[in-house]
Amino acid sequence: MAEKLLTISKFAQLFNTTQHTIRHYEQQGLLQPVTIAANGYRQYGMAEAYQLSFILFLRQLGLSLAEIKAILTSDYSEQTLLLNKKQALQEEIARLQALEQTIDDQLQQVNQQDTLQVDQPIHLRVLQRLPFA
């Protein structure tokens, strides 16, 4: 049974991307269609679908096309890459959590400064004479 091939438009639609993006990846040597028909229609199969999904995943991780090409064309370990990215993400999460705590501390200080605790009743005439900044 022959593999069902998809045109570039269906392929792009499947991955929620554009034909231009796929063509760009082709021009960069990251992805090649199974066939290019005489009329120019490009067709892609399952292997190309896996390849494109991996490329899109690496792009989500923030890798440049040059870095992706180096990974795809060398013996660089995907496991090493993913572990390094995971560690970088964990460090960024820790940095953002520390920043969030600093913001929470600042908000708490601002809220405490704006609060005026009055133990005794104050008459309005007395309150009007107090110099408030």
XYZ file of N, CA, C and O in Angstrom:
532
model
N 0.844 -1.176 0.000
C 0.000 0.000 0.000
C 0.893 1.244 0.000
O 1.777 1.397 0.829
N 0.656 2.134 -0.900
C 1.476 3.336 -1.052
C 1.137 4.353 0.032
O -0.003 4.461 0.481
N 2.162 5.095 0.422
C 1.984 6.134 1.434
C 1.177 7.282 0.836
O 1.409 7.702 -0.296
N 0.247 7.784 1.604
C -0.540 8.921 1.145
C 0.305 10.186 1.317
O 0.816 10.459 2.405
N 0.450 10.941 0.256
C 1.252 12.158 0.281
C 0.336 13.378 0.343
O -0.778 13.369 -0.179
N 0.844 14.423 0.979
C 0.093 15.663 1.120
C 0.732 16.764 0.294
O 1.961 16.834 0.193
N -0.089 17.638 -0.246
C 0.439 18.804 -0.945
C 0.972 19.778 0.100
O 0.664 19.665 1.292
N 1.731 20.760 -0.356
C 2.325 21.720 0.582
C 1.255 22.495 1.335
O 1.411 22.791 2.521
N 0.136 22.804 0.677
C -0.921 23.554 1.370
C -1.554 22.720 2.479
O -1.780 23.204 3.580
N -1.837 21.443 2.206
C -2.405 20.562 3.233
C -1.385 20.296 4.342
O -1.732 20.227 5.515
N -0.135 20.163 3.943
C 0.948 19.933 4.901
C 1.083 21.127 5.850
O 1.183 20.966 7.061
N 1.060 22.324 5.294
C 1.152 23.544 6.105
C -0.055 23.659 7.025
O 0.073 24.009 8.198
N -1.221 23.340 6.498
C -2.456 23.416 7.287
C -2.404 22.421 8.450
O -2.825 22.735 9.559
N -1.871 21.245 8.196
C -1.764 20.214 9.226
C -0.922 20.691 10.409
O -1.228 20.406 11.568
N 0.118 21.475 10.124
C 1.022 21.949 11.175
C 0.746 23.390 11.587
O 1.530 23.982 12.320
N -0.365 23.939 11.121
C -0.754 25.299 11.491
C 0.372 26.296 11.204
O 0.749 27.099 12.055
N 0.935 26.177 10.037
C 1.992 27.073 9.592
C 1.665 27.512 8.172
O 0.564 27.264 7.686
N 2.604 28.145 7.509
C 2.349 28.630 6.150
C 3.225 27.885 5.147
O 4.252 27.306 5.495
N 2.800 27.952 3.905
C 3.591 27.362 2.822
C 4.940 28.057 2.725
O 5.954 27.424 2.433
N 4.940 29.354 2.990
C 6.184 30.120 2.923
C 7.198 29.630 3.957
O 8.396 29.563 3.677
N 6.720 29.293 5.137
C 7.613 28.768 6.173
C 8.219 27.442 5.734
O 9.434 27.226 5.877
N 7.396 26.583 5.175
C 7.890 25.286 4.712
C 8.899 25.472 3.587
O 9.964 24.851 3.579
N 8.593 26.359 2.659
C 9.532 26.629 1.559
C 10.849 27.204 2.098
O 11.914 26.879 1.605
N 10.752 28.038 3.116
C 11.954 28.606 3.727
C 12.807 27.495 4.336
O 14.034 27.484 4.176
N 12.175 26.548 5.030
C 12.905 25.422 5.603
C 13.539 24.574 4.499
O 14.639 24.058 4.668
N 12.850 24.449 3.375
C 13.420 23.731 2.224
C 14.661 24.462 1.712
O 15.696 23.846 1.460
N 14.553 25.767 1.565
C 15.674 26.555 1.051
C 16.876 26.496 1.999
O 18.019 26.573 1.561
N 16.624 26.361 3.284
C 17.703 26.264 4.266
C 18.278 24.852 4.365
O 19.218 24.614 5.113
N 17.674 23.918 3.641
C 18.166 22.537 3.645
C 17.717 21.731 4.846
O 18.311 20.702 5.159
N 16.662 22.168 5.511
C 16.171 21.462 6.697
C 15.102 20.428 6.360
O 14.875 19.493 7.134
N 14.444 20.594 5.241
C 13.309 19.749 4.887
C 13.237 19.658 3.371
O 13.441 20.666 2.687
N 12.947 18.472 2.860
C 12.775 18.295 1.422
C 11.509 17.484 1.169
O 11.211 16.551 1.922
N 10.753 17.834 0.139
C 9.553 17.057 -0.178
C 9.925 15.686 -0.733
O 11.035 15.484 -1.226
N 8.974 14.754 -0.659
C 9.186 13.428 -1.236
C 9.286 13.554 -2.748
O 10.188 13.014 -3.372
N 8.351 14.299 -3.309
C 8.349 14.491 -4.761
C 7.987 15.929 -5.096
O 7.292 16.608 -4.328
N 8.478 16.335 -6.250
C 8.048 17.607 -6.831
C 7.527 17.249 -8.213
O 8.286 16.799 -9.078
N 6.242 17.412 -8.396
C 5.607 17.039 -9.656
C 6.053 17.974 -10.779
O 6.630 19.043 -10.526
N 5.780 17.573 -11.989
C 6.156 18.368 -13.162
C 5.529 19.759 -13.113
O 6.109 20.737 -13.592
N 4.346 19.850 -12.533
C 3.668 21.151 -12.430
C 4.134 21.964 -11.214
O 3.613 23.027 -10.939
N 5.113 21.446 -10.461
C 5.673 22.178 -9.340
C 5.055 21.856 -7.987
O 5.514 22.351 -6.966
N 4.009 21.048 -7.985
C 3.383 20.682 -6.709
C 4.337 19.841 -5.879
O 4.903 18.866 -6.356
N 4.499 20.246 -4.642
C 5.351 19.517 -3.717
C 4.480 18.588 -2.897
O 3.392 18.955 -2.476
N 5.006 17.398 -2.617
C 4.253 16.436 -1.831
C 5.135 15.912 -0.703
O 6.335 15.700 -0.888
N 4.495 15.704 0.441
C 5.202 15.325 1.656
C 4.556 14.088 2.256
O 3.344 13.920 2.208
N 5.394 13.259 2.876
C 4.921 12.040 3.517
C 5.122 12.073 5.018
O 5.378 13.122 5.620
N 5.045 10.895 5.611
C 5.128 10.773 7.069
C 6.515 11.171 7.593
O 6.617 11.844 8.615
N 7.576 10.775 6.904
C 8.929 11.116 7.362
C 9.117 12.628 7.393
O 9.714 13.183 8.322
N 8.592 13.319 6.400
C 8.707 14.776 6.346
C 7.854 15.419 7.438
O 8.212 16.457 7.983
N 6.735 14.779 7.772
C 5.891 15.282 8.858
C 6.651 15.218 10.183
O 6.626 16.169 10.972
N 7.345 14.120 10.427
C 8.155 14.004 11.648
C 9.275 15.044 11.648
O 9.549 15.672 12.667
N 9.902 15.201 10.499
C 11.000 16.165 10.381
C 10.505 17.584 10.665
O 11.119 18.331 11.425
N 9.372 17.958 10.066
C 8.833 19.306 10.274
C 8.395 19.503 11.728
O 8.635 20.562 12.313
N 7.796 18.487 12.322
C 7.366 18.641 13.723
C 8.578 18.851 14.627
O 8.528 19.649 15.563
N 9.685 18.172 14.341
C 10.903 18.343 15.137
C 11.486 19.741 14.931
O 11.895 20.402 15.894
N 11.486 20.214 13.696
C 11.983 21.562 13.402
C 11.144 22.605 14.137
O 11.682 23.522 14.775
N 9.828 22.465 14.075
C 8.946 23.425 14.747
C 9.131 23.385 16.261
O 9.083 24.414 16.933
N 9.361 22.193 16.804
C 9.627 22.047 18.236
C 10.912 22.772 18.621
O 10.954 23.523 19.607
N 11.959 22.577 17.829
C 13.230 23.247 18.113
C 13.103 24.761 17.988
O 13.721 25.507 18.750
N 12.280 25.217 17.059
C 12.041 26.666 16.932
C 11.330 27.191 18.179
O 11.632 28.282 18.657
N 10.395 26.415 18.722
C 9.717 26.827 19.955
C 10.692 26.909 21.114
O 10.496 27.699 22.040
N 11.734 26.119 21.091
C 12.754 26.164 22.134
C 13.680 27.361 21.972
O 14.534 27.611 22.811
N 13.512 28.086 20.871
C 14.287 29.301 20.672
C 15.555 29.114 19.858
O 16.398 30.010 19.826
N 15.713 27.987 19.202
C 16.904 27.760 18.400
C 16.783 28.465 17.047
O 15.696 28.551 16.480
N 17.896 28.942 16.569
C 17.922 29.571 15.246
C 17.947 28.478 14.183
O 18.231 27.309 14.470
N 17.693 28.869 12.938
C 17.732 27.895 11.849
C 19.136 27.329 11.676
O 19.301 26.150 11.366
N 20.151 28.159 11.890
C 21.534 27.679 11.786
C 21.816 26.615 12.843
O 22.463 25.594 12.557
N 21.320 26.825 14.067
C 21.514 25.840 15.131
C 20.769 24.546 14.815
O 21.291 23.454 15.028
N 19.553 24.687 14.282
C 18.769 23.504 13.927
C 19.472 22.728 12.819
O 19.567 21.497 12.874
N 19.979 23.443 11.829
C 20.688 22.777 10.730
C 21.911 22.038 11.257
O 22.190 20.905 10.844
N 22.631 22.650 12.172
C 23.803 22.000 12.762
C 23.400 20.731 13.503
O 24.101 19.714 13.435
N 22.292 20.768 14.191
C 21.817 19.592 14.933
C 21.403 18.489 13.974
O 21.751 17.320 14.162
N 20.676 18.858 12.924
C 20.170 17.863 11.984
C 21.269 17.249 11.121
O 21.127 16.117 10.656
N 22.338 17.981 10.892
C 23.392 17.485 10.001
C 24.611 16.953 10.747
O 25.574 16.556 10.121
N 24.570 16.939 12.055
C 25.722 16.445 12.812
C 25.296 15.315 13.733
O 24.139 14.921 13.765
N 26.245 14.830 14.477
C 25.965 13.752 15.433
C 25.617 14.295 16.817
O 25.705 13.576 17.801
N 25.243 15.564 16.890
C 24.914 16.179 18.172
C 23.746 15.434 18.806
O 22.720 15.188 18.163
N 23.875 15.101 20.044
C 22.864 14.329 20.751
C 21.624 15.179 21.041
O 21.721 16.231 21.675
N 20.501 14.703 20.569
C 19.240 15.387 20.856
C 18.954 15.380 22.352
O 18.415 16.330 22.892
N 19.342 14.292 23.015
C 19.126 14.199 24.457
C 19.911 15.283 25.183
O 19.382 15.929 26.089
N 21.152 15.510 24.784
C 21.973 16.552 25.405
C 21.340 17.920 25.179
O 21.250 18.723 26.105
N 20.894 18.150 23.958
C 20.237 19.418 23.636
C 19.016 19.643 24.518
O 18.859 20.711 25.121
N 18.165 18.628 24.612
C 16.933 18.776 25.394
C 17.232 18.946 26.883
O 16.571 19.744 27.563
N 18.212 18.229 27.396
C 18.583 18.390 28.808
C 19.126 19.787 29.080
O 18.810 20.394 30.112
N 19.938 20.308 28.159
C 20.461 21.674 28.319
C 19.337 22.705 28.288
O 19.333 23.654 29.071
N 18.401 22.522 27.366
C 17.260 23.452 27.276
C 16.391 23.364 28.529
O 15.910 24.374 29.032
N 16.201 22.156 29.031
C 15.396 21.983 30.247
C 16.054 22.694 31.424
O 15.385 23.382 32.199
N 17.373 22.557 31.549
C 18.088 23.228 32.629
C 17.977 24.749 32.489
O 17.758 25.452 33.476
N 18.106 25.247 31.273
C 17.982 26.689 31.046
C 16.578 27.172 31.400
O 16.417 28.246 31.992
N 15.570 26.379 31.061
C 14.193 26.748 31.410
C 13.986 26.751 32.919
O 13.322 27.639 33.466
N 14.544 25.772 33.612
C 14.413 25.721 35.069
C 15.092 26.926 35.722
O 14.569 27.488 36.685
N 16.239 27.326 35.189
C 16.918 28.510 35.710
C 16.094 29.767 35.461
O 16.005 30.636 36.328
N 15.479 29.851 34.299
C 14.634 31.010 33.987
C 13.389 31.031 34.872
O 12.969 32.087 35.340
N 12.819 29.866 35.132
C 11.659 29.784 36.031
C 12.048 30.250 37.432
O 11.315 31.023 38.071
N 13.205 29.830 37.933
C 13.679 30.245 39.255
C 13.900 31.759 39.292
O 13.537 32.422 40.271
N 14.475 32.310 38.207
C 14.697 33.757 38.140
C 13.364 34.511 38.167
O 13.206 35.494 38.895
N 12.389 34.019 37.412
C 11.085 34.677 37.376
C 10.347 34.548 38.703
O 9.654 35.479 39.128
N 10.493 33.420 39.377
C 9.865 33.260 40.694
C 10.485 34.208 41.712
O 9.766 34.781 42.546
N 11.790 34.402 41.660
C 12.446 35.356 42.562
C 11.975 36.776 42.257
O 11.728 37.571 43.176
N 11.835 37.095 40.986
C 11.330 38.405 40.588
C 9.890 38.596 41.050
O 9.531 39.669 41.542
N 9.091 37.553 40.937
C 7.703 37.621 41.407
C 7.661 37.875 42.914
O 6.860 38.687 43.392
N 8.532 37.219 43.671
C 8.583 37.421 45.118
C 8.983 38.852 45.445
O 8.421 39.472 46.351
N 9.936 39.415 44.710
C 10.350 40.800 44.917
C 9.192 41.753 44.657
O 8.968 42.695 45.429
N 8.448 41.491 43.597
C 7.279 42.332 43.292
C 6.239 42.220 44.390
O 5.675 43.225 44.828
N 5.988 40.997 44.872
C 5.019 40.808 45.960
C 5.456 41.556 47.215
O 4.631 42.184 47.895
N 6.754 41.522 47.521
C 7.277 42.249 48.683
C 7.080 43.751 48.516
O 6.684 44.445 49.467
N 7.356 44.254 47.320
C 7.173 45.687 47.056
C 5.705 46.087 47.168
O 5.380 47.128 47.733
N 4.827 45.252 46.637
C 3.388 45.545 46.733
C 2.929 45.544 48.184
O 2.119 46.383 48.580
N 3.442 44.635 48.974
C 3.068 44.583 50.385
C 3.539 45.841 51.108
O 2.812 46.407 51.924
N 4.750 46.307 50.798
C 5.261 47.529 51.418
C 4.429 48.734 51.005
O 4.122 49.593 51.833
N 4.054 48.800 49.742
C 3.239 49.925 49.255
C 1.888 49.911 49.946
O 1.390 50.940 50.382
N 1.289 48.741 50.077
C -0.015 48.637 50.721
C 0.061 49.027 52.190
O -0.851 49.633 52.733
N 1.157 48.681 52.861
C 1.306 49.038 54.270
C 1.527 50.535 54.426
O 1.064 51.139 55.378
N 2.223 51.181 53.498
C 2.489 52.615 53.580
C 1.209 53.416 53.332
O 1.020 54.480 53.899
N 0.334 52.926 52.484
C -0.890 53.649 52.166
C -1.957 53.500 53.244
O -2.923 54.239 53.266
N -1.789 52.545 54.137
C -2.789 52.297 55.168
C -2.531 53.208 56.360
O -1.430 53.276 56.888
N -3.567 53.915 56.778
C -3.472 54.779 57.938
C -4.362 54.181 59.020
O -5.567 54.051 58.851
N -3.742 53.766 60.105
C -4.471 53.150 61.209
C -4.857 54.254 62.191
O -4.001 54.982 62.684
N -6.126 54.382 62.459
C -6.614 55.400 63.382
C -7.247 54.683 64.575
O -8.208 53.945 64.415
N -6.638 54.923 65.774
C -7.170 54.287 66.980
C -8.249 55.137 67.642
O -9.125 54.624 68.308
N -8.167 56.449 67.487
C -9.122 57.363 68.101
C -9.954 58.018 67.005
O -9.458 58.253 65.909
N -11.183 58.325 67.290
C -11.990 59.015 66.277
C -11.419 60.409 66.005
O -10.958 61.099 66.911
N -11.420 60.806 64.763
C -10.926 62.118 64.370
C -12.101 62.883 63.786
O -12.828 62.376 62.938
N -12.232 64.109 64.242
C -13.291 64.944 63.699
C -12.824 65.541 62.385
O -11.634 65.762 62.171
N -13.744 65.827 61.526
C -13.417 66.296 60.195
C -12.629 67.594 60.230
O -11.707 67.787 59.466
N -12.949 68.525 61.140
C -12.212 69.787 61.206
C -10.747 69.546 61.530
O -9.865 70.173 60.982
N -10.476 68.578 62.390
C -9.103 68.273 62.756
C -8.388 67.629 61.564
O -7.250 67.949 61.267
N -9.067 66.786 60.869
C -8.492 66.106 59.723
C -8.132 67.087 58.610
O -7.103 66.957 57.970
N -8.942 68.113 58.420
C -8.666 69.102 57.387
C -7.442 69.920 57.697
O -6.760 70.398 56.798
N -7.113 70.094 58.942
C -5.937 70.889 59.311
C -4.633 70.106 59.226
O -3.578 70.682 59.268
N -4.712 68.786 59.124
C -3.492 67.990 59.062
C -2.865 68.130 57.673
O -3.545 68.077 56.668
N -1.543 68.355 57.637
C -0.877 68.507 56.326
C -0.594 67.148 55.701
O 0.287 66.419 56.133
N -1.370 66.785 54.690
C -1.154 65.532 53.970
C -0.452 65.838 52.647
O -0.805 66.778 51.955
N 0.523 65.028 52.335
C 1.235 65.214 51.061
C 0.464 64.516 49.962
O -0.140 63.506 50.158
